[in-house]
């Protein structure tokens, strides 16, 4: 079982990001953890080995990454998986047929798909609630509830769940609180510190930060929970490969630097968008007008670079998506480069249209993952992409809005 080095926990975040979990390699003293490309380990005699037998169970590169992320989340044990979804699938193997799970109604589309299209047919039951209101979580709990899953901030509507309040509810019911911390990253939010039992990530996103691998990781504090997860990790085998673990480990070394810049760019771009389309159409947790701004400031130490924007119609969304040059139209988020996407047709296509409508995820919604480029270039790109956007509802071209003179568009509101 991969456990943090306790001495790593005395350092501040940036020092942990660079050093935690890593020690000079014993053969030559290489400062960077090597990529241990091996499937097995030579044993000196029957029952005699160096603690490594077969690489599904343990790999030194993977262990370094697991210790690193566990230290960043202020946890005790880390588990690296082949993808965020592989990670969640393995977490769910902690439970069994007949168990009931309360899940946030706005989560990544793939999370809903795993629950609705696979686990439901294996005897799990799910209740989806608006976890912004902890009372709704409390009301959904039944004697069979074993887990509560929240994604905060949520993808793509930037809804925030009070982790401490929900953890009190789960504790009262003897259930496990699972938090998807992908959007915030441990730099801005550490759910284990406020009562979560399991925190997990798509490491594909901010933790790796360079859009060059797919991975997931789970972090826990409790030793018993860790040994159950360790068993599943090895037995079900959705483990991270050594090269992906190494890439992600290189990524986390700059997590603190990148997150500061994502945050700075996110704030600037959100400000521009508010001027352009009105604050009621901009979903950004760093806006004082965000309905949960007070909770955001209490629970997180920054806002990050994720912004969603309601443009009113699919046609208007397509206009912007088709014209960007610095932003790239692509799925995913959290890389150094800026991405833009259409959740209804992309990340949340597996959520049925009526469900999307019920939670306010419209065809006019676009999502921006603000990267760490120079913000002036990002703003200029958006400026030219918004130019000539058809007016809401009628397909007319908007008046005004030339460079340097943002004009506020007329957009259908009330999607929140
Ligand atoms: C919030 C969130 N959680 C989990 C996942 C799944 O991760 P992966 O794509 O690495 O399987 C994603 C993917 O977009 C995500 O955005």
mmCIF file of C-alpha atoms in Angstrom, residues 10 30 37 92 134 186 235 279 281 283 287 308 314 316 333 341:
data_model
loop_
_atom_site.group_PDB
_atom_site.id
_atom_site.type_symbol
_atom_site.label_atom_id
_atom_site.label_comp_id
_atom_site.label_asym_id
_atom_site.label_seq_id
_atom_site.Cartn_x
_atom_site.Cartn_y
_atom_site.Cartn_z
ATOM 1 C CA UNK A 10 5.800 19.266 7.036
ATOM 2 C CA UNK A 30 19.158 10.443 -10.496
ATOM 3 C CA UNK A 37 9.298 0.072 -17.523
ATOM 4 C CA UNK A 92 -17.460 1.954 -6.631
ATOM 5 C CA UNK A 134 -27.189 19.897 1.987
ATOM 6 C CA UNK A 186 -5.608 20.319 -4.366
ATOM 7 C CA UNK A 235 -7.384 -7.257 -8.164
ATOM 8 C CA UNK A 279 -23.143 38.502 -15.236
ATOM 9 C CA UNK A 281 -24.873 34.419 -18.225
ATOM 10 C CA UNK A 283 -20.812 30.836 -14.594
ATOM 11 C CA UNK A 287 -17.507 36.411 -9.467
ATOM 12 C CA UNK A 308 -19.132 28.434 -18.613
ATOM 13 C CA UNK A 314 -26.747 26.527 -30.259
ATOM 14 C CA UNK A 316 -24.593 31.467 -31.197
ATOM 15 C CA UNK A 333 -9.704 20.852 -19.564
ATOM 16 C CA UNK A 341 -16.163 23.167 -25.728
#
